[in-house]
mmCIF file of C-alpha atoms and ligand atoms in Angstrom:
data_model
loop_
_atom_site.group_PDB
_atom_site.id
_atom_site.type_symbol
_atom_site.label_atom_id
_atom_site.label_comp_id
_atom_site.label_asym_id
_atom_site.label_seq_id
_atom_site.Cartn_x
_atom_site.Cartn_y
_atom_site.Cartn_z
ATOM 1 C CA UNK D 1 20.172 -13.019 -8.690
ATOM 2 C CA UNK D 2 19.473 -13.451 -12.448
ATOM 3 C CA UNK D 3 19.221 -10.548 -14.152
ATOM 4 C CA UNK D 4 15.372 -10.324 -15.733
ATOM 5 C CA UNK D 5 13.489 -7.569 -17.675
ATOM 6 C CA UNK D 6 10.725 -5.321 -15.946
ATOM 7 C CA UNK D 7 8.269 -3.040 -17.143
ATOM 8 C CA UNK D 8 7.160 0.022 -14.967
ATOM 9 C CA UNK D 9 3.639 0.576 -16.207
ATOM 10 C CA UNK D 10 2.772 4.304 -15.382
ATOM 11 C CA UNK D 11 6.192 5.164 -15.080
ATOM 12 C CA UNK D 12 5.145 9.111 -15.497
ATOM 13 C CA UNK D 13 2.615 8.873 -12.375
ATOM 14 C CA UNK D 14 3.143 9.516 -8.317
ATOM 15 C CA UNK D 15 3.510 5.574 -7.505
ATOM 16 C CA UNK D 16 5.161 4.916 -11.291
ATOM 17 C CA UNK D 17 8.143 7.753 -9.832
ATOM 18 C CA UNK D 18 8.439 5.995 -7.026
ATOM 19 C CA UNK D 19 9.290 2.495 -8.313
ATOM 20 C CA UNK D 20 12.081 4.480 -10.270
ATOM 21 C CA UNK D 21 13.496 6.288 -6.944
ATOM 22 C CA UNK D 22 13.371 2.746 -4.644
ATOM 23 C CA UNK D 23 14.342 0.873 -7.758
ATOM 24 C CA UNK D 24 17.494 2.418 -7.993
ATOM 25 C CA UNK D 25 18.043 2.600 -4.031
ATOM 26 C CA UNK D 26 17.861 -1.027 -3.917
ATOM 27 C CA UNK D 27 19.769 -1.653 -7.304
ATOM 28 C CA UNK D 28 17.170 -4.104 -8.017
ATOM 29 C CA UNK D 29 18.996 -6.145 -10.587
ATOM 30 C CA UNK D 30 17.370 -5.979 -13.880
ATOM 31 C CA UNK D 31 16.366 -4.097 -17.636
ATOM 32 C CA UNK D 32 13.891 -1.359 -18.107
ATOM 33 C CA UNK D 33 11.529 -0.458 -20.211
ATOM 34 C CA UNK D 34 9.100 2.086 -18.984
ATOM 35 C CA UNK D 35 5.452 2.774 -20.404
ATOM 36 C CA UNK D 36 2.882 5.279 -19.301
ATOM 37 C CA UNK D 37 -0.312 6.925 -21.897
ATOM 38 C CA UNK D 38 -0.071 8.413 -25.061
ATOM 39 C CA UNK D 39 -0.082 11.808 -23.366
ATOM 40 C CA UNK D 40 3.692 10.652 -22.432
ATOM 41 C CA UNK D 41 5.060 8.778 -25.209
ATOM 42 C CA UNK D 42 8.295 9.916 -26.158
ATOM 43 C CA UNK D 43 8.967 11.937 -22.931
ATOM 44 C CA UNK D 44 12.956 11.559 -21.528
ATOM 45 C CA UNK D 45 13.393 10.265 -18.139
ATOM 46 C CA UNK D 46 17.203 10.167 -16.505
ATOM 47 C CA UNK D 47 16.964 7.398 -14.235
ATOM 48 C CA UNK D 48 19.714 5.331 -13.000
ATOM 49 C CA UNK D 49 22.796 7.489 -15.004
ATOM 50 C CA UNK D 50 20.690 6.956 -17.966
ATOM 51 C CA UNK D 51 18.017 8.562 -20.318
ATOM 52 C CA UNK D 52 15.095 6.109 -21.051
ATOM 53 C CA UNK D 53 12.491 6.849 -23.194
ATOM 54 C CA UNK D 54 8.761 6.796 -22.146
ATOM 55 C CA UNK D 55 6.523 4.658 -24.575
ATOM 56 C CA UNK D 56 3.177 4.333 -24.876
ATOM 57 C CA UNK D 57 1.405 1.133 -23.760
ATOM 58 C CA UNK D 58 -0.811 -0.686 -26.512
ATOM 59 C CA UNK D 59 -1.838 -4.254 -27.133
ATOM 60 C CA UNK D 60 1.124 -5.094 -28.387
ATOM 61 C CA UNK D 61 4.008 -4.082 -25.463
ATOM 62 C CA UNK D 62 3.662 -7.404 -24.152
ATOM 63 C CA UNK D 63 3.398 -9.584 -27.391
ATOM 64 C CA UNK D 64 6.593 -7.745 -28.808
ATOM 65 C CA UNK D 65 8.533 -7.953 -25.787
ATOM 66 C CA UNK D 66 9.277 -10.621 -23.213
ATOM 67 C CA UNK D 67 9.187 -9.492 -20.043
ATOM 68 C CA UNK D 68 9.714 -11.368 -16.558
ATOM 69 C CA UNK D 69 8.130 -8.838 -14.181
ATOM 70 C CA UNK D 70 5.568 -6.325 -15.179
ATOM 71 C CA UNK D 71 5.089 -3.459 -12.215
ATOM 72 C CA UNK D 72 1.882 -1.767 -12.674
ATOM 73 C CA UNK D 73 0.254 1.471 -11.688
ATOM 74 C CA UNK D 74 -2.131 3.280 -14.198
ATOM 75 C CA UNK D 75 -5.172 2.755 -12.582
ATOM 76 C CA UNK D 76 -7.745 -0.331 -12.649
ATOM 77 C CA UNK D 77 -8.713 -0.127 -16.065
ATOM 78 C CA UNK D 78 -5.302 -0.710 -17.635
ATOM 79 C CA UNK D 79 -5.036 -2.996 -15.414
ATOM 80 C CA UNK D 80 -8.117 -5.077 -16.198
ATOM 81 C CA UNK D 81 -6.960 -4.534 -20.122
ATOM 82 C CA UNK D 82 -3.262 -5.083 -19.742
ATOM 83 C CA UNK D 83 -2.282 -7.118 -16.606
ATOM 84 C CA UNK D 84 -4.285 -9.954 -18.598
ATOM 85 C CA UNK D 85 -2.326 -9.882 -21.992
ATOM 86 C CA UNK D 86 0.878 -9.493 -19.944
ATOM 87 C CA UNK D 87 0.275 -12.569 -18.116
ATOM 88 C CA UNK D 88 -0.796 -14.686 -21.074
ATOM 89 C CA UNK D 89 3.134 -13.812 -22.165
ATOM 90 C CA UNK D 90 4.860 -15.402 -19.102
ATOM 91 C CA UNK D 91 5.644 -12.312 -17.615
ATOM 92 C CA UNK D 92 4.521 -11.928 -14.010
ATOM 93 C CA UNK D 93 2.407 -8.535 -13.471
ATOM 94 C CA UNK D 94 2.500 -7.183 -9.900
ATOM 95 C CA UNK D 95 -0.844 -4.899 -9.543
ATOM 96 C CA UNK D 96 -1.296 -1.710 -7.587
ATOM 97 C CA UNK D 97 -4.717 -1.064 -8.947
ATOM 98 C CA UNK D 98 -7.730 -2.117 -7.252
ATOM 99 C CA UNK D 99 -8.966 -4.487 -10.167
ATOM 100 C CA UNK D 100 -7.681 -7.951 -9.244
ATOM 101 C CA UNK D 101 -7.239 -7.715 -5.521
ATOM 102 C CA UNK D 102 -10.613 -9.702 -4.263
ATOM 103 C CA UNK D 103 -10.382 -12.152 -7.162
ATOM 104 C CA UNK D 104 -9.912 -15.153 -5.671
ATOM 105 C CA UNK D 105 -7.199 -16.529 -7.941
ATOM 106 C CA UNK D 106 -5.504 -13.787 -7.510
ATOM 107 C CA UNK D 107 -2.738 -13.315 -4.403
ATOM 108 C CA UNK D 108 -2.866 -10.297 -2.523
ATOM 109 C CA UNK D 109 0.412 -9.908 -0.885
ATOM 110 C CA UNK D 110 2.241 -8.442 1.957
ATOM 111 C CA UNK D 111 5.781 -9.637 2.248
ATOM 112 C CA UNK D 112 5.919 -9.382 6.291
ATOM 113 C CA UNK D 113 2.774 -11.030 6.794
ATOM 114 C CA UNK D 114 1.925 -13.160 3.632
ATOM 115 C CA UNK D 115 4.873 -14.453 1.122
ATOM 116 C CA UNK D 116 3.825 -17.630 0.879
ATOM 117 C CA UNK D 117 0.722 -16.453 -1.135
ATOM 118 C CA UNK D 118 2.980 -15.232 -3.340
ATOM 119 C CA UNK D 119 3.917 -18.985 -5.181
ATOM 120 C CA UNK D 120 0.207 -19.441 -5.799
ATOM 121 C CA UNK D 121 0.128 -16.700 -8.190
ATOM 122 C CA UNK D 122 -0.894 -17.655 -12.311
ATOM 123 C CA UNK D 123 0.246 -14.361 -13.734
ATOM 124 C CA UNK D 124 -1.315 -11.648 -11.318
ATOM 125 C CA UNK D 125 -0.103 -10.777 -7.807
ATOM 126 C CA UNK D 126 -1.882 -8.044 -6.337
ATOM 127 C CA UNK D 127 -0.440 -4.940 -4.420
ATOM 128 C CA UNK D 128 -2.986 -3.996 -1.398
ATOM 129 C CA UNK D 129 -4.433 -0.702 -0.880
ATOM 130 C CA UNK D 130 -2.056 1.811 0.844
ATOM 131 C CA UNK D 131 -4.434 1.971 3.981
ATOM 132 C CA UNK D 132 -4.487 -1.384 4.452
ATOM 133 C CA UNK D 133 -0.974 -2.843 3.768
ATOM 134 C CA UNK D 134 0.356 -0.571 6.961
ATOM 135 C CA UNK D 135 -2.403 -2.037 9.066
ATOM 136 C CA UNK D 136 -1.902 -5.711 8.553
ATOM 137 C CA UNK D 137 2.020 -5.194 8.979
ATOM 138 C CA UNK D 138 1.057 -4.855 12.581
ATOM 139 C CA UNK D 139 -2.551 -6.847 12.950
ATOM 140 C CA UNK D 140 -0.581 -9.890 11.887
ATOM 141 C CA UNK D 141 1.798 -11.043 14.941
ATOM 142 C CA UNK D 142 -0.938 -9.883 17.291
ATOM 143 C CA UNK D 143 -3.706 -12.259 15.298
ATOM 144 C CA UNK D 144 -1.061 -14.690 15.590
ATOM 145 C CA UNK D 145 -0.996 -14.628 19.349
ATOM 146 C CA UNK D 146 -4.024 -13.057 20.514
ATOM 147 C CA UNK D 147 -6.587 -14.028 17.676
ATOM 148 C CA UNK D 148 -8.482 -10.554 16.917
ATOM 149 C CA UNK D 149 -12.111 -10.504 16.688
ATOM 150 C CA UNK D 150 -13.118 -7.102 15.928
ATOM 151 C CA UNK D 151 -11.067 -4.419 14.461
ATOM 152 C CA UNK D 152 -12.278 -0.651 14.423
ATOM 153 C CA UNK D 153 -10.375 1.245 11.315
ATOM 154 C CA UNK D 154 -9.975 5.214 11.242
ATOM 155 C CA UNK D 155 -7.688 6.782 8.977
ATOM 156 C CA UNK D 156 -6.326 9.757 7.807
ATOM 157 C CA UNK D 157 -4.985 10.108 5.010
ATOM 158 C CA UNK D 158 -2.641 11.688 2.768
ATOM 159 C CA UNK D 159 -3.477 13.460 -0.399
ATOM 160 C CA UNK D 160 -0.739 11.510 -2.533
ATOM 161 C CA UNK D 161 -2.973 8.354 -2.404
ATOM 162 C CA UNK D 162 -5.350 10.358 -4.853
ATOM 163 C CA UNK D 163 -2.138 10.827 -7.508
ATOM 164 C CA UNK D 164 -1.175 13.670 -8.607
ATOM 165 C CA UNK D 165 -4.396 15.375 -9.172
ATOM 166 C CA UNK D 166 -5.232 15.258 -5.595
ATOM 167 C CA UNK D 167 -1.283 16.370 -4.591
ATOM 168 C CA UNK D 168 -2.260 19.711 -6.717
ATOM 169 C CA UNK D 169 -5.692 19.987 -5.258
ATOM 170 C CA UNK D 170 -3.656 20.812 -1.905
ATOM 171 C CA UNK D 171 -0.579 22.718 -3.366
ATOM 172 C CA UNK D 172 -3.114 24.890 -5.327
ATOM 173 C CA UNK D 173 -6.017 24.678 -2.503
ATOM 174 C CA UNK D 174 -3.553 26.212 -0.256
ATOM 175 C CA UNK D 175 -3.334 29.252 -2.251
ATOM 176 C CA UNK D 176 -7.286 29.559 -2.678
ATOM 177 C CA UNK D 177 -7.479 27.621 -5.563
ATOM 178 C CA UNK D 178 -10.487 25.376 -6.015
ATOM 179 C CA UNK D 179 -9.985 21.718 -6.123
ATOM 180 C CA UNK D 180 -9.864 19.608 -9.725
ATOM 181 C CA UNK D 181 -9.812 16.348 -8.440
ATOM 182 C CA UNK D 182 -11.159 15.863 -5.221
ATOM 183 C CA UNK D 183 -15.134 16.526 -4.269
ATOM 184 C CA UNK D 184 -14.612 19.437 -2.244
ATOM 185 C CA UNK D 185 -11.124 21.869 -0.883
ATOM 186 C CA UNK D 186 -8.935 20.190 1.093
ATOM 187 C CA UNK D 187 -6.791 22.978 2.471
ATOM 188 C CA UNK D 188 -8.172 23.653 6.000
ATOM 189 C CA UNK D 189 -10.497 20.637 5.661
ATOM 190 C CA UNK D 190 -11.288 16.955 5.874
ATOM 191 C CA UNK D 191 -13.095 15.215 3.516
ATOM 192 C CA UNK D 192 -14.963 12.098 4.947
ATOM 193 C CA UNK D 193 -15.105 10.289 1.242
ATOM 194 C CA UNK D 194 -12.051 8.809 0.006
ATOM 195 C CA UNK D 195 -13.433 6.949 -3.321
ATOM 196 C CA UNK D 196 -17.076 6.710 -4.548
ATOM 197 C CA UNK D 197 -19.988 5.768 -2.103
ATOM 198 C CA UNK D 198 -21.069 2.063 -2.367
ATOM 199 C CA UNK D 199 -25.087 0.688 -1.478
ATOM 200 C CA UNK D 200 -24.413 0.264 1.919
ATOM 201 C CA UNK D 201 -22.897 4.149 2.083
ATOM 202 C CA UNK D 202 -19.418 3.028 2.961
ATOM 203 C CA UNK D 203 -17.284 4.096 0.444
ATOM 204 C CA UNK D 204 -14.882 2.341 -1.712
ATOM 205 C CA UNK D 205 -11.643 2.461 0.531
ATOM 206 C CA UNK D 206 -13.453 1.579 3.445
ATOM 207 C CA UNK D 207 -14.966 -1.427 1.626
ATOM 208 C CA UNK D 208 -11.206 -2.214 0.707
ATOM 209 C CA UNK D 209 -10.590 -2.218 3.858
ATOM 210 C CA UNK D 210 -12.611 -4.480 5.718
ATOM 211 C CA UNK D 211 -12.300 -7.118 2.794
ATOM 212 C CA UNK D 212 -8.211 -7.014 1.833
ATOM 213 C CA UNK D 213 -7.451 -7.325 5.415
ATOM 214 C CA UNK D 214 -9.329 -10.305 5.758
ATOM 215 C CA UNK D 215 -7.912 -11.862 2.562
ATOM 216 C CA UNK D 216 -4.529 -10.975 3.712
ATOM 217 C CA UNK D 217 -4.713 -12.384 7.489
ATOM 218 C CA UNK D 218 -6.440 -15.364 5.477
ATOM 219 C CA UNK D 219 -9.759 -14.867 8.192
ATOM 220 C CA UNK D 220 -12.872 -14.081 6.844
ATOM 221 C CA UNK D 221 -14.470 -14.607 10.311
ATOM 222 C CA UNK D 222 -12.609 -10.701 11.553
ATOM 223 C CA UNK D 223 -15.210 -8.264 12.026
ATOM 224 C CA UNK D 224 -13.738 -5.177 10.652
ATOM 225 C CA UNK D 225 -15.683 -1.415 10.210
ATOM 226 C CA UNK D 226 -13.668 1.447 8.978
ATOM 227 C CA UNK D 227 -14.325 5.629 8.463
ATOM 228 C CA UNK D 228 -11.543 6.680 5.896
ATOM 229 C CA UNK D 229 -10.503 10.356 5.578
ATOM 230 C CA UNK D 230 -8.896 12.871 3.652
ATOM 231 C CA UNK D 231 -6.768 15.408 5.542
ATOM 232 C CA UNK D 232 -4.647 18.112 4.426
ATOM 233 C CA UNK D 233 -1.386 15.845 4.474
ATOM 234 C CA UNK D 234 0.871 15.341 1.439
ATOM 235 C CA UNK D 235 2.792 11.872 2.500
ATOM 236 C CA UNK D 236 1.962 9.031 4.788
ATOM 237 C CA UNK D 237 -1.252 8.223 6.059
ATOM 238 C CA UNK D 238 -1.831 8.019 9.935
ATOM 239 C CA UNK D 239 -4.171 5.317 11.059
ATOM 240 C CA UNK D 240 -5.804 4.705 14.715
ATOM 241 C CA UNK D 241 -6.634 1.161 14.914
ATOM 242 C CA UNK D 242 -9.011 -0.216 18.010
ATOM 243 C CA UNK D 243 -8.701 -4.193 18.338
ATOM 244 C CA UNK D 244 -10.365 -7.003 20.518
ATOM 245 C CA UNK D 245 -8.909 -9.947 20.880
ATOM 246 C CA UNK D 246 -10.261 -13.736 22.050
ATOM 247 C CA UNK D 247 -7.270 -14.343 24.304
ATOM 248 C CA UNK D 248 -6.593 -12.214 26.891
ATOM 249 C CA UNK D 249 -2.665 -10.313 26.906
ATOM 250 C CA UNK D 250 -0.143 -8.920 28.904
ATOM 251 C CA UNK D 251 0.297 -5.134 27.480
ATOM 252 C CA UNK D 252 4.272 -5.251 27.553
ATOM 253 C CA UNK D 253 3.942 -8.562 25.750
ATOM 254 C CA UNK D 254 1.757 -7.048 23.070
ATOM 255 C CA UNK D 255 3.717 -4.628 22.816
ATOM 256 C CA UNK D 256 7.236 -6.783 22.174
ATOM 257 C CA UNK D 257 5.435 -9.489 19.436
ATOM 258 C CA UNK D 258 5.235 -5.768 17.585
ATOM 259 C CA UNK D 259 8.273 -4.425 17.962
ATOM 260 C CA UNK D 260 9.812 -8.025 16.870
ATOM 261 C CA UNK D 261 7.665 -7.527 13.561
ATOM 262 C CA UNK D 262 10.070 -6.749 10.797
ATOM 263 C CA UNK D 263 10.294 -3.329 8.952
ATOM 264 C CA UNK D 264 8.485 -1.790 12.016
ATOM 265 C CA UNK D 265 9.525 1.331 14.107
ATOM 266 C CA UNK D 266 7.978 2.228 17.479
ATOM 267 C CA UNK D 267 7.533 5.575 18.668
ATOM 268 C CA UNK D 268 5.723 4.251 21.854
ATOM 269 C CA UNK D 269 7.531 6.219 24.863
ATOM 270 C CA UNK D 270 5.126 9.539 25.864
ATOM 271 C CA UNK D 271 7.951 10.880 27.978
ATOM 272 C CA UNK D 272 10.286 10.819 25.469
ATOM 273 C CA UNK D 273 10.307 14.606 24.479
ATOM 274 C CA UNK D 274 11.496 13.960 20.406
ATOM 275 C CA UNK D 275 9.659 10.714 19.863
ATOM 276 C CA UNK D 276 6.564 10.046 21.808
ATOM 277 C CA UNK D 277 4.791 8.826 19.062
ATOM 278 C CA UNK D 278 5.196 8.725 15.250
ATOM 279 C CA UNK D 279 3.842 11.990 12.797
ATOM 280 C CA UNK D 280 3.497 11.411 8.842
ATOM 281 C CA UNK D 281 6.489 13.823 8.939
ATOM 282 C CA UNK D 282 8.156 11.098 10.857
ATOM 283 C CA UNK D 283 7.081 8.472 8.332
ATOM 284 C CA UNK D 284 7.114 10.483 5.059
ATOM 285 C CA UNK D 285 9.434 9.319 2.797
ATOM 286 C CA UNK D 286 10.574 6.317 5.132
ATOM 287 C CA UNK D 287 10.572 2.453 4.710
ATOM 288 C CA UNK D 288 9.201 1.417 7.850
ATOM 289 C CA UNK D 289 5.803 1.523 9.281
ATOM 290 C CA UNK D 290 5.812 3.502 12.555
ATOM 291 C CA UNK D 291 3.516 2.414 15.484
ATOM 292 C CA UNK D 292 2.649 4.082 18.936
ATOM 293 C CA UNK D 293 -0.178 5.198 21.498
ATOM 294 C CA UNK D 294 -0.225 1.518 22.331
ATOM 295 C CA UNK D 295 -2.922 1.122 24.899
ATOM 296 C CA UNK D 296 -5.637 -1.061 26.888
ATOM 297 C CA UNK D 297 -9.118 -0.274 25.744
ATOM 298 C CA UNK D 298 -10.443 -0.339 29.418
ATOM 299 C CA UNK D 299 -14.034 -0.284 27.229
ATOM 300 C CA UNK D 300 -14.014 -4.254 26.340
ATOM 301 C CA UNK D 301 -12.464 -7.420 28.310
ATOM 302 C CA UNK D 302 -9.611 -8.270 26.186
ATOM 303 C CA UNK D 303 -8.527 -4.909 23.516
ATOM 304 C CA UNK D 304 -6.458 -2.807 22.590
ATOM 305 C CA UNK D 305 -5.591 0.867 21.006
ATOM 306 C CA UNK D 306 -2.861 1.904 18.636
ATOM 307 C CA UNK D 307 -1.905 4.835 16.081
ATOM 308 C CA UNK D 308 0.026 3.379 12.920
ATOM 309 C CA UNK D 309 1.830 6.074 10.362
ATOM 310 C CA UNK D 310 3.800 5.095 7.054
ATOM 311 C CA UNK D 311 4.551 6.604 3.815
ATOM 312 C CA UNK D 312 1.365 5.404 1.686
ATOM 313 C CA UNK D 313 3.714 5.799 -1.508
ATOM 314 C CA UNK D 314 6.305 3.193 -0.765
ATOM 315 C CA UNK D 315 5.278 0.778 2.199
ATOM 316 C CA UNK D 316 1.439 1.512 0.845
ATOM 317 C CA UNK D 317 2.477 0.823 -2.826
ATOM 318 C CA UNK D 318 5.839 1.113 -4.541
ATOM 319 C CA UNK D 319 8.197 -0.122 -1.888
ATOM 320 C CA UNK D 320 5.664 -3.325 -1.000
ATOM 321 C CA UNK D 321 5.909 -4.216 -5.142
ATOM 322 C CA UNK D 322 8.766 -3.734 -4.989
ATOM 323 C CA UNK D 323 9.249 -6.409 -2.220
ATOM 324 C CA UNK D 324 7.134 -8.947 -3.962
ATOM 325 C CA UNK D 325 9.360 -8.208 -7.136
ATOM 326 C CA UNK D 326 12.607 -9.400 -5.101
ATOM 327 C CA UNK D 327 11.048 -12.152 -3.606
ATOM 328 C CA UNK D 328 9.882 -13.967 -7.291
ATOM 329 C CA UNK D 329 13.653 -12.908 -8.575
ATOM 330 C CA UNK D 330 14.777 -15.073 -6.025
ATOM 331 C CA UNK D 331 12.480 -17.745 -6.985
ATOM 332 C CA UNK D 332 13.726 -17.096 -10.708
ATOM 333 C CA UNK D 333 16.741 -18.127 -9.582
HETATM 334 P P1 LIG E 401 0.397 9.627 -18.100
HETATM 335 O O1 LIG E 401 1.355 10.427 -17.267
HETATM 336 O O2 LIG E 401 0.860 9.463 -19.514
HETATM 337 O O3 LIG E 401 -1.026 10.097 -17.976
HETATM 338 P P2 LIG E 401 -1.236 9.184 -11.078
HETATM 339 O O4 LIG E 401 -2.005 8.135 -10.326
HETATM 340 O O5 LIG E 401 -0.141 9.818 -10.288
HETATM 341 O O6 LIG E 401 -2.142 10.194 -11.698
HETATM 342 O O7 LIG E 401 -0.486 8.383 -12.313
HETATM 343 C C1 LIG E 401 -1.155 7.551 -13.230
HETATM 344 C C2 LIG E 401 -0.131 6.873 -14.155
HETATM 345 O O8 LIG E 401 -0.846 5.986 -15.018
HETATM 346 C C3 LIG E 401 0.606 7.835 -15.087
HETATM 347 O O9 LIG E 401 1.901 7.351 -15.337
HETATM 348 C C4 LIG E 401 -0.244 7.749 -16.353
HETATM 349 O O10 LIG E 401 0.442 8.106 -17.530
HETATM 350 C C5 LIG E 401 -0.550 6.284 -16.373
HETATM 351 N N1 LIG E 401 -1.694 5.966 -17.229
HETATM 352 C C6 LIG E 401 -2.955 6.462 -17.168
HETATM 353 N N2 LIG E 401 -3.737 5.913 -18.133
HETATM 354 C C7 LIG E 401 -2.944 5.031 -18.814
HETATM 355 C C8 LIG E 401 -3.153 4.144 -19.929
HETATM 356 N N3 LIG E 401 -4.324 4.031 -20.519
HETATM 357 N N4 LIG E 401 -2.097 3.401 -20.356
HETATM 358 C C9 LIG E 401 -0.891 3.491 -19.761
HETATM 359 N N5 LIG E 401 -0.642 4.311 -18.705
HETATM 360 C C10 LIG E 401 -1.645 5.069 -18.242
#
């Protein structure tokens, strides 16, 4: 691999931290420069045996610099300032913000289920949302074989998808503090509202949803409804997904074109005392996405049931950048 330049934008943040932790685990090969806000301009950082300076991000960063890969995560507004600007450079800005992911010259990318997409991309590749990214991992060998028609999304999910503020809502809520950054405590509670209410009163992440996992399985004929909520978890969301299918399936068979999915882990064995199906505190701070519970829904002709856990910090953000980043180093090649 060549070695090329990268810029971690929001470096300082729960999702920036985490591109520096599986950065160095997979000694991706490359040059760092790492930006975050004002607020953190000038803060030290050891990271990889060495002390790198934080600097703010401005107009400039990308004019002054050249850069071959810009990772992002400072929410959709830098985004929709920056990721522009750092395209117009040559550089190659992979998004975790919602901002660009329905545009439709934009790629939104899962390396298990859609690197081709990945060569269409002018600039701007974007990162999924957390919730969906460990869905489709799975949905895509069984739309493959089955063809899905409907899904049914419920999720719970971990505080660390709200960034810090919500992490400290639960670390403080816990000792009776009230929360700062989420609507209402979240110690002892769930909170049926993950991201602002839309017209038809689903919210935002449930709106993500329904449309990235179309865009991703490249079907905008799935019918797809999703409830998304908060729980009192730190890392990994847990997810039960309910599927029909057209075509009709053999449960064991179903339950092999999964396991044969790459980067997935099944927990799918009730008996087995240790295992009988995956936690978060299986998942947290793991790769993989974890799947069990598989079962018939006895309720429709042709469906099926199953309970889908992974660490919404690196499969649902970092790590999956991160994949997309080694894929287009390959390419540079
Ligand atoms: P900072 O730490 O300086 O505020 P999280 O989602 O965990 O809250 O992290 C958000 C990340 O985005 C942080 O690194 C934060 O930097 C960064 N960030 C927020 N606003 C900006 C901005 N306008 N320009 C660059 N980075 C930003």
């Amino acid at each position: 691999m060549k070695n090329c330049k990268v810029a971690v934008v929001g470096a300082t943040g729960l999702v920036g931290q985490s591109f520096l932790s599986i950065l160095e685990e997979r000694n991706f090969p490359a040059e760092f420069v790492l930006f975050a806000s004002a607020r953190s301009a000038g803060k030290k950082i050891n990271w990889r045996g060495e002390e790198y300076t934080v600097r703010e991000l401005n107009e400039s960063s990308f004019a002054d610099e050249k850069f071959d890969i810009a990772l992002f995560s400072a929410g959709a507004g830098t985004s929709q300032k920056f990721a522009p600007l750092a395209a117009k450079t040559g550089c190659v800005v992979i998004d975790n913000s919602s901002y660009w992911r329905m545009d439709p010259e934009v790629p939104l990318v899962v390396p298990e289920v859609n690197p081709q997409d990945i060569e269409k991309n002018k600039g701007i590749i974007a990162n999924p949302n957390c919730s969906t990214i460990q869905a489709v991992v799975v949905l895509k060998p069984l739309h493959d074989k089955y063809k899905i028609k409907r899904i049914v999304y419920s999720t719970y999910q971990a505080v660390s998808g709200g960034g810090r503020g919500a992490w400290l809502d639960l670390e403080n809520g816990l000792k009776g503090e009230p929360p700062k950054k989420l609507p209402f405590p979240i110690a002892s509670n769930c909170i049926p509202q993950i991201d602002v209410f839309t017209e038809t009163d689903y919210t935002k992440e449930e709106v993500k949803m329904i449309e990235e996992t179309k865009k991703i399985l490249g079907d905008e004929s799935l019918k797809i409804t999703a409830t998304c909520v908060r729980v009192p978890v730190f890392s990994a969301h847990s997810e039960s997904v309910n599927i029909e299918f057209y075509d009709h399936f053999e449960l064991d068979e179903l339950v092999d074109a999964i396991r044969q999915q790459q980067n997935v882990t099944m927990f799918n064995d009730t008996a087995d005392s240790a295992h009988p199906y995956p936690m978060a505190i299986d998942a947290a701070g793991k790769d993989n996405v974890f799947v069990g519970r598989i079962r018939r829904d006895f309720s429709v002709e042709s469906g099926v049931n199953l309970w889908v856990v992974a660490d919404n910090i690196r499969k649902g953000a970092a790590l999956n950048a991160i994949q997309i980043a080694e894929i287009l180093v390959k390419n540079f090649q």
